[in-house]
Amino acid sequence: MSGKKIVWDELSPDDKLKYEIAEELGLLEKVKTEGWKSLSAKETGRIGGLMTKKKREMR
């Protein structure tokens, strides 16, 4: 993934939410340069938890 541009219009709603939360947590640059696999279990869990919370709020 390193160096790849994110094509926002091609992302699913879930992926858009995932990137938005990563940005809020200050992890977006790490994801852009090193990929999602570079995140720790704690970081990934926080993203997943916040995604679930936001999805519930959207209902």
XYZ file of N, CA and C in Angstrom:
177
model
N 0.822 -1.195 0.000
C 0.000 0.000 0.000
C 0.860 1.251 0.000
N 2.086 1.153 0.432
C 2.906 2.343 0.621
C 2.953 3.208 -0.631
N 2.646 4.482 -0.434
C 2.688 5.435 -1.528
C 1.447 5.447 -2.395
N 0.521 4.538 -2.157
C -0.699 4.476 -2.950
C -1.645 5.603 -2.567
N -2.283 6.177 -3.562
C -3.273 7.213 -3.291
C -4.604 6.566 -2.964
N -5.319 7.177 -2.055
C -6.641 6.689 -1.697
C -7.643 7.346 -2.638
N -8.378 6.539 -3.378
C -9.406 7.065 -4.280
C -10.724 7.028 -3.506
N -11.065 8.172 -2.914
C -12.189 8.287 -1.997
C -13.494 7.782 -2.611
N -13.732 8.116 -3.879
C -14.995 7.746 -4.532
C -15.138 6.242 -4.748
N -14.034 5.519 -4.719
C -14.076 4.077 -4.950
C -14.202 3.272 -3.654
N -14.163 3.950 -2.507
C -14.237 3.257 -1.225
C -15.683 2.972 -0.839
N -15.872 1.862 -0.145
C -17.205 1.548 0.382
C -17.468 2.484 1.571
N -18.750 2.622 1.959
C -19.053 3.470 3.129
C -18.288 3.032 4.384
N -18.138 1.715 4.578
C -17.381 1.225 5.739
C -15.913 1.628 5.661
N -15.331 1.527 4.478
C -13.920 1.917 4.319
C -13.741 3.421 4.533
N -14.680 4.209 4.046
C -14.601 5.662 4.264
C -14.619 5.966 5.755
N -15.515 5.294 6.477
C -15.617 5.486 7.920
C -14.317 5.072 8.607
N -13.742 3.962 8.149
C -12.490 3.463 8.731
C -11.358 4.487 8.553
N -11.260 5.061 7.357
C -10.233 6.074 7.115
C -10.488 7.335 7.930
N -11.745 7.748 8.057
C -12.076 8.937 8.845
C -11.667 8.753 10.301
N -11.952 7.585 10.855
C -11.605 7.314 12.252
C -10.095 7.224 12.425
N -9.417 6.600 11.473
C -7.951 6.534 11.537
C -7.370 7.951 11.560
N -7.961 8.842 10.773
C -7.492 10.233 10.756
C -7.751 10.904 12.106
N -8.936 10.692 12.667
C -9.276 11.267 13.972
C -8.306 10.807 15.055
N -7.856 9.565 14.960
C -6.953 9.006 15.964
C -5.482 9.319 15.673
N -5.231 10.006 14.573
C -3.854 10.355 14.221
C -3.075 9.201 13.610
N -3.785 8.228 13.042
C -3.131 7.037 12.495
C -3.117 7.012 10.964
N -3.717 7.996 10.334
C -3.860 7.948 8.882
C -2.518 7.942 8.154
N -1.573 8.738 8.589
C -0.262 8.768 7.926
C 0.442 7.424 8.034
N 0.330 6.796 9.199
C 0.932 5.465 9.393
C 0.298 4.463 8.440
N -1.027 4.533 8.298
C -1.738 3.622 7.393
C -1.317 3.884 5.953
N -1.204 5.152 5.588
C -0.827 5.496 4.210
C 0.577 5.014 3.867
N 1.505 5.145 4.805
C 2.888 4.784 4.509
C 3.200 3.309 4.727
N 2.603 2.708 5.779
C 2.966 1.344 6.138
C 1.844 0.325 5.945
N 0.625 0.792 5.701
C -0.503 -0.114 5.490
C -1.232 -0.440 6.779
N -2.419 -1.026 6.627
C -3.253 -1.363 7.783
C -2.587 -2.402 8.671
N -1.768 -3.283 8.096
C -1.133 -4.341 8.882
C -0.108 -3.813 9.888
N 0.298 -2.561 9.717
C 1.287 -1.990 10.631
C 0.669 -1.544 11.955
N -0.651 -1.494 12.024
C -1.310 -1.056 13.253
C -1.272 -2.165 14.300
N -1.189 -1.742 15.561
C -1.212 -2.719 16.653
C -2.640 -3.211 16.856
N -2.774 -4.271 17.621
C -4.104 -4.807 17.922
C -4.933 -3.758 18.675
N -4.285 -3.007 19.526
C -4.975 -1.966 20.296
C -5.514 -0.876 19.359
N -4.677 -0.446 18.418
C -5.102 0.590 17.467
C -6.244 0.092 16.584
N -6.116 -1.136 16.103
C -7.150 -1.726 15.259
C -8.455 -1.872 16.038
N -8.351 -2.278 17.281
C -9.530 -2.419 18.130
C -10.234 -1.104 18.374
N -9.462 -0.047 18.565
C -10.067 1.275 18.767
C -10.822 1.714 17.523
N -10.231 1.476 16.359
C -10.897 1.838 15.101
C -12.199 1.046 14.969
N -12.135 -0.256 15.204
C -13.331 -1.104 15.098
C -14.413 -0.702 16.088
N -14.009 -0.397 17.301
C -14.972 0.019 18.324
C -15.651 1.323 17.970
N -14.870 2.276 17.478
C -15.443 3.570 17.099
C -16.322 3.446 15.860
N -15.954 2.548 14.940
C -16.803 2.309 13.765
C -18.167 1.790 14.197
N -18.160 0.831 15.117
C -19.408 0.255 15.614
C -20.258 1.324 16.305
N -19.606 2.129 17.125
C -20.317 3.196 17.844
C -20.953 4.185 16.868
N -20.191 4.601 15.859
C -20.725 5.571 14.893
C -21.853 4.977 14.050
N -21.739 3.699 13.705
C -22.797 3.042 12.937
C -24.100 3.006 13.747
N -23.975 2.731 15.042
C -25.176 2.712 15.900
C -25.806 4.095 15.978
N -24.969 5.128 16.066
C -25.485 6.499 16.148
C -26.174 6.926 14.860
N -25.775 6.355 13.724
C -26.344 6.727 12.434
C -27.749 6.142 12.227
N -28.102 5.117 12.986
C -29.407 4.467 12.810
C -30.543 5.370 13.210
